[in-house]
PDB file of N, CA and C in Angstrom:
ATOM      1  N   GLN A   1       0.814  -1.209   0.077  1.00 78.00           N
ATOM      2  CA  GLN A   1       0.023  -0.080  -0.118  1.00 78.00           C
ATOM      3  C   GLN A   1       0.839   1.219   0.097  1.00 78.00           C
ATOM      4  N   TRP A   2       2.064   1.321   0.445  1.00 83.00           N
ATOM      5  CA  TRP A   2       2.884   2.369   0.503  1.00 83.00           C
ATOM      6  C   TRP A   2       3.630   2.616  -0.955  1.00 83.00           C
ATOM      7  N   GLU A   3       3.378   1.788  -1.820  1.00 90.00           N
ATOM      8  CA  GLU A   3       3.958   1.788  -3.231  1.00 90.00           C
ATOM      9  C   GLU A   3       2.691   2.780  -3.944  1.00 90.00           C
ATOM     10  N   ALA A   4       1.384   2.480  -3.502  1.00 93.00           N
ATOM     11  CA  ALA A   4       0.498   3.307  -4.192  1.00 93.00           C
ATOM     12  C   ALA A   4       0.568   4.623  -3.661  1.00 93.00           C
ATOM     13  N   LYS A   5       0.928   4.943  -2.452  1.00 94.00           N
ATOM     14  CA  LYS A   5       0.861   6.291  -2.013  1.00 94.00           C
ATOM     15  C   LYS A   5       2.209   7.061  -2.642  1.00 94.00           C
ATOM     16  N   LEU A   6       3.017   6.137  -3.018  1.00 94.00           N
ATOM     17  CA  LEU A   6       4.383   6.789  -3.547  1.00 94.00           C
ATOM     18  C   LEU A   6       3.903   7.250  -4.973  1.00 94.00           C
ATOM     19  N   ARG A   7       3.176   6.323  -5.744  1.00 95.00           N
ATOM     20  CA  ARG A   7       2.725   6.660  -6.968  1.00 95.00           C
ATOM     21  C   ARG A   7       1.760   7.979  -7.026  1.00 95.00           C
ATOM     22  N   GLU A   8       1.094   7.910  -5.886  1.00 96.00           N
ATOM     23  CA  GLU A   8       0.051   9.278  -5.984  1.00 96.00           C
ATOM     24  C   GLU A   8       0.967  10.481  -5.605  1.00 96.00           C
ATOM     25  N   VAL A   9       1.879  10.428  -4.921  1.00 96.00           N
ATOM     26  CA  VAL A   9       2.875  11.623  -4.745  1.00 96.00           C
ATOM     27  C   VAL A   9       3.308  11.959  -6.038  1.00 96.00           C
ATOM     28  N   TYR A  10       3.911  11.188  -6.876  1.00 95.00           N
ATOM     29  CA  TYR A  10       4.788  11.414  -7.924  1.00 95.00           C
ATOM     30  C   TYR A  10       3.400  11.913  -8.914  1.00 95.00           C
ATOM     31  N   GLU A  11       2.102  11.293  -9.001  1.00 95.00           N
ATOM     32  CA  GLU A  11       1.292  11.737  -9.955  1.00 95.00           C
ATOM     33  C   GLU A  11       0.774  13.229  -9.640  1.00 95.00           C
ATOM     34  N   THR A  12       0.217  13.582  -8.241  1.00 95.00           N
ATOM     35  CA  THR A  12      -0.390  14.580  -8.047  1.00 95.00           C
ATOM     36  C   THR A  12       0.566  15.630  -7.495  1.00 95.00           C
ATOM     37  N   GLY A  13       1.737  15.562  -7.004  1.00 95.00           N
ATOM     38  CA  GLY A  13       2.892  16.413  -6.398  1.00 95.00           C
ATOM     39  C   GLY A  13       2.167  16.922  -5.071  1.00 95.00           C
ATOM     40  N   ARG A  14       1.507  16.076  -4.491  1.00 96.00           N
ATOM     41  CA  ARG A  14       0.993  16.281  -3.009  1.00 96.00           C
ATOM     42  C   ARG A  14       1.429  15.393  -2.023  1.00 96.00           C
ATOM     43  N   GLU A  15       1.806  15.926  -0.765  1.00 97.00           N
ATOM     44  CA  GLU A  15       2.327  14.798   0.199  1.00 97.00           C
ATOM     45  C   GLU A  15       1.233  14.108   0.739  1.00 97.00           C
ATOM     46  N   GLN A  16       1.627  12.946   1.183  1.00 96.00           N
ATOM     47  CA  GLN A  16       0.804  11.988   1.833  1.00 96.00           C
ATOM     48  C   GLN A  16       1.295  11.387   3.045  1.00 96.00           C
ATOM     49  N   HIS A  17       0.328  11.735   4.047  1.00 96.00           N
ATOM     50  CA  HIS A  17       0.590  10.935   5.384  1.00 96.00           C
ATOM     51  C   HIS A  17      -0.331   9.794   5.511  1.00 96.00           C
ATOM     52  N   PHE A  18       0.418   8.644   6.150  1.00 94.00           N
ATOM     53  CA  PHE A  18      -0.375   7.385   6.207  1.00 94.00           C
ATOM     54  C   PHE A  18       0.482   6.285   6.916  1.00 94.00           C
ATOM     55  N   GLU A  19      -0.397   5.343   7.498  1.00 93.00           N
ATOM     56  CA  GLU A  19       0.131   4.110   8.270  1.00 93.00           C
ATOM     57  C   GLU A  19       0.124   2.692   7.467  1.00 93.00           C
ATOM     58  N   PHE A  20       1.092   2.191   7.586  1.00 91.00           N
ATOM     59  CA  PHE A  20       1.154   1.016   7.126  1.00 91.00           C
ATOM     60  C   PHE A  20       1.729  -0.379   7.898  1.00 91.00           C
ATOM     61  N   GLY A  21       1.132  -1.593   7.580  1.00 90.00           N
ATOM     62  CA  GLY A  21       1.867  -2.725   8.071  1.00 90.00           C
ATOM     63  C   GLY A  21       2.978  -3.300   7.180  1.00 90.00           C
ATOM     64  N   PHE A  22       4.088  -3.675   7.722  1.00 88.00           N
ATOM     65  CA  PHE A  22       4.935  -4.518   7.001  1.00 88.00           C
ATOM     66  C   PHE A  22       5.296  -5.848   7.690  1.00 88.00           C
ATOM     67  N   PRO A  23       5.419  -6.942   6.949  1.00 91.00           N
ATOM     68  CA  PRO A  23       5.741  -8.102   7.451  1.00 91.00           C
ATOM     69  C   PRO A  23       7.118  -8.324   7.634  1.00 91.00           C
ATOM     70  N   THR A  24       7.533  -8.850   8.822  1.00 91.00           N
ATOM     71  CA  THR A  24       8.892  -9.042   9.088  1.00 91.00           C
ATOM     72  C   THR A  24       9.177 -10.452   9.832  1.00 91.00           C
ATOM     73  N   LEU A  25      10.101 -11.097   9.758  1.00 94.00           N
ATOM     74  CA  LEU A  25      10.703 -12.367  10.531  1.00 94.00           C
ATOM     75  C   LEU A  25      10.016 -12.315  11.950  1.00 94.00           C
ATOM     76  N   ALA A  26      10.219 -11.405  12.431  1.00 90.00           N
ATOM     77  CA  ALA A  26       9.586 -11.156  13.978  1.00 90.00           C
ATOM     78  C   ALA A  26       8.039 -10.814  14.008  1.00 90.00           C
ATOM     79  N   GLY A  27       7.538 -10.757  12.824  1.00 91.00           N
ATOM     80  CA  GLY A  27       5.991 -10.578  13.039  1.00 91.00           C
ATOM     81  C   GLY A  27       5.703  -9.178  12.196  1.00 91.00           C
ATOM     82  N   PRO A  28       4.508  -9.025  12.201  1.00 91.00           N
ATOM     83  CA  PRO A  28       4.002  -7.768  11.359  1.00 91.00           C
ATOM     84  C   PRO A  28       4.939  -6.380  12.275  1.00 91.00           C
ATOM     85  N   ARG A  29       5.320  -5.446  11.711  1.00 93.00           N
ATOM     86  CA  ARG A  29       5.340  -4.174  11.982  1.00 93.00           C
ATOM     87  C   ARG A  29       4.654  -3.074  11.616  1.00 93.00           C
ATOM     88  N   PHE A  30       4.392  -2.192  12.305  1.00 93.00           N
ATOM     89  CA  PHE A  30       3.564  -0.914  11.631  1.00 93.00           C
ATOM     90  C   PHE A  30       4.324   0.516  11.737  1.00 93.00           C
ATOM     91  N   PHE A  31       4.064   1.159  10.592  1.00 93.00           N
ATOM     92  CA  PHE A  31       4.800   2.397  10.538  1.00 93.00           C
ATOM     93  C   PHE A  31       3.837   3.499  10.276  1.00 93.00           C
ATOM     94  N   ASP A  32       4.406   4.715  10.761  1.00 95.00           N
ATOM     95  CA  ASP A  32       3.768   6.124  10.438  1.00 95.00           C
ATOM     96  C   ASP A  32       4.431   6.888   9.643  1.00 95.00           C
ATOM     97  N   GLY A  33       4.091   7.470   8.432  1.00 95.00           N
ATOM     98  CA  GLY A  33       5.135   8.291   7.772  1.00 95.00           C
ATOM     99  C   GLY A  33       4.578   9.241   7.002  1.00 95.00           C
ATOM    100  N   VAL A  34       5.330  10.102   6.366  1.00 97.00           N
ATOM    101  CA  VAL A  34       4.750  11.070   5.255  1.00 97.00           C
ATOM    102  C   VAL A  34       5.809  10.903   3.937  1.00 97.00           C
ATOM    103  N   LEU A  35       5.112  10.944   2.811  1.00 97.00           N
ATOM    104  CA  LEU A  35       5.932  10.988   1.585  1.00 97.00           C
ATOM    105  C   LEU A  35       5.950  12.340   1.144  1.00 97.00           C
ATOM    106  N   VAL A  36       6.749  13.354   0.874  1.00 97.00           N
ATOM    107  CA  VAL A  36       6.696  14.744   0.455  1.00 97.00           C
ATOM    108  C   VAL A  36       7.465  14.788  -0.937  1.00 97.00           C
ATOM    109  N   PRO A  37       6.852  15.500  -1.862  1.00 97.00           N
ATOM    110  CA  PRO A  37       7.448  15.690  -3.267  1.00 97.00           C
ATOM    111  C   PRO A  37       8.599  16.657  -3.183  1.00 97.00           C
ATOM    112  N   GLU A  38       9.662  16.331  -4.150  1.00 97.00           N
ATOM    113  CA  GLU A  38      10.841  17.400  -4.052  1.00 97.00           C
ATOM    114  C   GLU A  38      10.663  17.674  -5.613  1.00 97.00           C
ATOM    115  N   ALA A  39      10.633  19.042  -5.906  1.00 93.00           N
ATOM    116  CA  ALA A  39      10.506  19.523  -7.393  1.00 93.00           C
ATOM    117  C   ALA A  39      11.956  19.244  -7.914  1.00 93.00           C
ATOM    118  N   ALA A  40      11.526  18.970  -9.261  1.00 93.00           N
ATOM    119  CA  ALA A  40      12.751  19.100 -10.305  1.00 93.00           C
ATOM    120  C   ALA A  40      12.829  20.210 -10.713  1.00 93.00           C
ATOM    121  N   THR A  41      13.947  20.589 -11.562  1.00 93.00           N
ATOM    122  CA  THR A  41      14.322  21.875 -12.049  1.00 93.00           C
ATOM    123  C   THR A  41      12.956  22.315 -13.003  1.00 93.00           C
ATOM    124  N   ASP A  42      12.274  21.538 -13.685  1.00 94.00           N
ATOM    125  CA  ASP A  42      11.117  21.539 -14.656  1.00 94.00           C
ATOM    126  C   ASP A  42       9.919  22.092 -13.902  1.00 94.00           C
ATOM    127  N   GLY A  43       9.964  21.971 -12.524  1.00 89.00           N
ATOM    128  CA  GLY A  43       8.642  21.938 -11.751  1.00 89.00           C
ATOM    129  C   GLY A  43       8.037  20.566 -11.448  1.00 89.00           C
ATOM    130  N   SER A  44       8.297  19.448 -12.000  1.00 91.00           N
ATOM    131  CA  SER A  44       7.614  18.429 -11.853  1.00 91.00           C
ATOM    132  C   SER A  44       8.085  17.648 -10.449  1.00 91.00           C
ATOM    133  N   THR A  45       7.760  16.620 -10.022  1.00 93.00           N
ATOM    134  CA  THR A  45       8.067  15.904  -9.012  1.00 93.00           C
ATOM    135  C   THR A  45       9.284  15.208  -9.507  1.00 93.00           C
ATOM    136  N   GLY A  46      10.407  15.579  -8.841  1.00 95.00           N
ATOM    137  CA  GLY A  46      11.914  14.620  -9.109  1.00 95.00           C
ATOM    138  C   GLY A  46      12.007  13.782  -8.534  1.00 95.00           C
ATOM    139  N   THR A  47      11.960  13.714  -7.072  1.00 96.00           N
ATOM    140  CA  THR A  47      12.177  12.787  -6.086  1.00 96.00           C
ATOM    141  C   THR A  47      11.063  12.932  -5.021  1.00 96.00           C
ATOM    142  N   VAL A  48      11.011  11.939  -4.278  1.00 97.00           N
ATOM    143  CA  VAL A  48       9.990  11.858  -3.236  1.00 97.00           C
ATOM    144  C   VAL A  48      10.854  11.614  -1.930  1.00 97.00           C
ATOM    145  N   LEU A  49      10.695  12.601  -0.875  1.00 97.00           N
ATOM    146  CA  LEU A  49      11.506  12.201   0.446  1.00 97.00           C
ATOM    147  C   LEU A  49      10.353  11.629   1.499  1.00 97.00           C
ATOM    148  N   GLY A  50      10.762  10.422   1.912  1.00 96.00           N
ATOM    149  CA  GLY A  50       9.953   9.717   2.896  1.00 96.00           C
ATOM    150  C   GLY A  50      10.520   9.708   4.466  1.00 96.00           C
ATOM    151  N   ILE A  51       9.967   9.976   5.172  1.00 97.00           N
ATOM    152  CA  ILE A  51      10.067   9.838   6.693  1.00 97.00           C
ATOM    153  C   ILE A  51       9.150   9.069   7.483  1.00 97.00           C
ATOM    154  N   PHE A  52       9.641   7.929   8.057  1.00 95.00           N
ATOM    155  CA  PHE A  52       8.803   6.994   8.853  1.00 95.00           C
ATOM    156  C   PHE A  52       9.205   6.678  10.091  1.00 95.00           C
ATOM    157  N   HIS A  53       8.171   6.383  11.122  1.00 95.00           N
ATOM    158  CA  HIS A  53       8.756   5.922  12.424  1.00 95.00           C
ATOM    159  C   HIS A  53       7.912   4.740  12.803  1.00 95.00           C
ATOM    160  N   GLU A  54       8.213   3.661  13.688  1.00 93.00           N
ATOM    161  CA  GLU A  54       7.630   2.347  13.979  1.00 93.00           C
ATOM    162  C   GLU A  54       6.717   2.736  15.081  1.00 93.00           C
ATOM    163  N   VAL A  55       5.538   2.227  14.739  1.00 94.00           N
ATOM    164  CA  VAL A  55       4.162   2.489  15.853  1.00 94.00           C
ATOM    165  C   VAL A  55       3.745   1.176  16.335  1.00 94.00           C
ATOM    166  N   THR A  56       4.337  -0.011  16.092  1.00 91.00           N
ATOM    167  CA  THR A  56       3.781  -1.172  16.330  1.00 91.00           C
ATOM    168  C   THR A  56       3.293  -1.246  17.737  1.00 91.00           C
ATOM    169  N   GLU A  57       4.027  -0.672  18.697  1.00 85.00           N
ATOM    170  CA  GLU A  57       3.538  -0.755  20.355  1.00 85.00           C
ATOM    171  C   GLU A  57       2.298  -0.029  20.319  1.00 85.00           C
ATOM    172  N   ARG A  58       2.132   1.274  19.593  1.00 84.00           N
ATOM    173  CA  ARG A  58       1.036   1.944  19.645  1.00 84.00           C
ATOM    174  C   ARG A  58      -0.241   1.285  19.130  1.00 84.00           C
ATOM    175  N   GLN A  59       0.019   0.703  18.073  1.00 80.00           N
ATOM    176  CA  GLN A  59      -0.833  -0.058  17.274  1.00 80.00           C
ATOM    177  C   GLN A  59      -1.505  -1.252  18.243  1.00 80.00           C
ATOM    178  N   ALA A  60      -0.642  -1.679  19.011  1.00 74.00           N
ATOM    179  CA  ALA A  60      -0.826  -2.987  19.875  1.00 74.00           C
ATOM    180  C   ALA A  60      -1.889  -2.536  20.977  1.00 74.00           C
ATOM    181  N   ALA A  61      -1.391  -1.227  21.507  1.00 78.00           N
ATOM    182  CA  ALA A  61      -1.991  -0.570  22.434  1.00 78.00           C
ATOM    183  C   ALA A  61      -3.363  -0.005  22.096  1.00 78.00           C
ATOM    184  N   GLU A  62      -3.746   0.477  21.079  1.00 81.00           N
ATOM    185  CA  GLU A  62      -4.887   0.715  20.486  1.00 81.00           C
ATOM    186  C   GLU A  62      -5.722  -0.566  20.282  1.00 81.00           C
ATOM    187  N   ALA A  63      -5.405  -1.480  19.607  1.00 78.00           N
ATOM    188  CA  ALA A  63      -5.927  -2.674  19.671  1.00 78.00           C
ATOM    189  C   ALA A  63      -6.476  -3.263  20.956  1.00 78.00           C
ATOM    190  N   TRP A  64      -5.656  -3.239  22.004  1.00 81.00           N
ATOM    191  CA  TRP A  64      -6.003  -3.788  23.357  1.00 81.00           C
ATOM    192  C   TRP A  64      -7.161  -2.904  23.760  1.00 81.00           C
ATOM    193  N   ALA A  65      -6.999  -1.686  23.792  1.00 81.00           N
ATOM    194  CA  ALA A  65      -8.090  -0.639  24.406  1.00 81.00           C
ATOM    195  C   ALA A  65      -9.501  -0.861  23.616  1.00 81.00           C
ATOM    196  N   HIS A  66      -9.318  -0.962  22.381  1.00 82.00           N
ATOM    197  CA  HIS A  66     -10.723  -1.497  21.462  1.00 82.00           C
ATOM    198  C   HIS A  66     -11.187  -2.719  22.036  1.00 82.00           C
ATOM    199  N   LYS A  67     -10.446  -3.574  22.222  1.00 82.00           N
ATOM    200  CA  LYS A  67     -11.098  -5.047  22.738  1.00 82.00           C
ATOM    201  C   LYS A  67     -11.613  -4.686  24.174  1.00 82.00           C
ATOM    202  N   LEU A  68     -10.837  -4.167  24.784  1.00 79.00           N
ATOM    203  CA  LEU A  68     -11.485  -3.835  26.168  1.00 79.00           C
ATOM    204  C   LEU A  68     -12.609  -2.937  26.154  1.00 79.00           C
ATOM    205  N   SER A  69     -12.921  -2.121  25.217  1.00 80.00           N
ATOM    206  CA  SER A  69     -13.864  -1.133  25.076  1.00 80.00           C
ATOM    207  C   SER A  69     -15.142  -2.004  24.730  1.00 80.00           C
ATOM    208  N   LEU A  70     -14.863  -3.097  23.912  1.00 79.00           N
ATOM    209  CA  LEU A  70     -15.933  -3.796  23.478  1.00 79.00           C
ATOM    210  C   LEU A  70     -16.456  -4.586  24.687  1.00 79.00           C
ATOM    211  N   ALA A  71     -15.435  -5.270  25.232  1.00 74.00           N
ATOM    212  CA  ALA A  71     -16.068  -6.050  26.500  1.00 74.00           C
ATOM    213  C   ALA A  71     -16.893  -5.438  27.491  1.00 74.00           C
ATOM    214  N   VAL A  72     -16.351  -4.195  27.659  1.00 73.00           N
ATOM    215  CA  VAL A  72     -17.146  -3.067  28.706  1.00 73.00           C
ATOM    216  C   VAL A  72     -18.536  -2.943  28.143  1.00 73.00           C
ATOM    217  N   GLU A  73     -18.459  -2.524  26.813  1.00 77.00           N
ATOM    218  CA  GLU A  73     -20.027  -2.333  26.244  1.00 77.00           C
ATOM    219  C   GLU A  73     -20.903  -3.500  26.012  1.00 77.00           C
ATOM    220  N   GLN A  74     -20.404  -4.615  25.865  1.00 78.00           N
ATOM    221  CA  GLN A  74     -21.072  -5.898  25.789  1.00 78.00           C
ATOM    222  C   GLN A  74     -21.470  -6.565  27.151  1.00 78.00           C
ATOM    223  N   ASN A  75     -20.942  -6.045  28.205  1.00 73.00           N
ATOM    224  CA  ASN A  75     -21.061  -6.787  29.390  1.00 73.00           C
ATOM    225  C   ASN A  75     -22.443  -6.122  30.204  1.00 73.00           C
ATOM    226  N   PRO A  76     -23.276  -6.830  30.487  1.00 70.00           N
ATOM    227  CA  PRO A  76     -24.627  -6.282  31.247  1.00 70.00           C
ATOM    228  C   PRO A  76     -24.313  -5.851  32.621  1.00 70.00           C
ATOM    229  N   ALA A  77     -23.313  -6.289  33.186  1.00 71.00           N
ATOM    230  CA  ALA A  77     -22.995  -5.633  34.659  1.00 71.00           C
ATOM    231  C   ALA A  77     -22.189  -4.367  34.653  1.00 71.00           C
ATOM    232  N   THR A  78     -22.290  -3.700  35.546  1.00 65.00           N
ATOM    233  CA  THR A  78     -21.756  -2.389  35.856  1.00 65.00           C
ATOM    234  C   THR A  78     -20.367  -2.847  36.113  1.00 65.00           C
ATOM    235  N   ILE A  79     -19.495  -1.973  35.412  1.00 65.00           N
ATOM    236  CA  ILE A  79     -18.071  -1.962  35.628  1.00 65.00           C
ATOM    237  C   ILE A  79     -17.477  -0.768  36.092  1.00 65.00           C
ATOM    238  N   LEU A  80     -16.677  -0.826  37.110  1.00 65.00           N
ATOM    239  CA  LEU A  80     -15.959   0.381  37.597  1.00 65.00           C
ATOM    240  C   LEU A  80     -14.541   0.256  37.418  1.00 65.00           C
ATOM    241  N   ILE A  81     -13.772   1.196  36.604  1.00 65.00           N
ATOM    242  CA  ILE A  81     -12.543   1.165  36.520  1.00 65.00           C
ATOM    243  C   ILE A  81     -11.845   2.345  37.086  1.00 65.00           C
ATOM    244  N   THR A  82     -10.961   2.059  38.248  1.00 64.00           N
ATOM    245  CA  THR A  82     -10.210   2.842  38.927  1.00 64.00           C
ATOM    246  C   THR A  82      -8.889   3.191  38.613  1.00 64.00           C
TER     247      THR A  82
END
């Protein structure tokens, strides 16, 4: 999916911010990043600068919080979290 975003930057000349997963031997890793067009001398997009950082731990925490939220919503009992 990052390849499609890269093509979009070249085609539109607009930066793209996105997250994506990437398979590794240690399991899937997740990244957040931005692709920024760099102009060539003729004004077209000559190159694209990409800056990414790993957000795997954040993704795992968000998934856990979502799972907990669903459990609380579906539980008929009153739950108090302190």
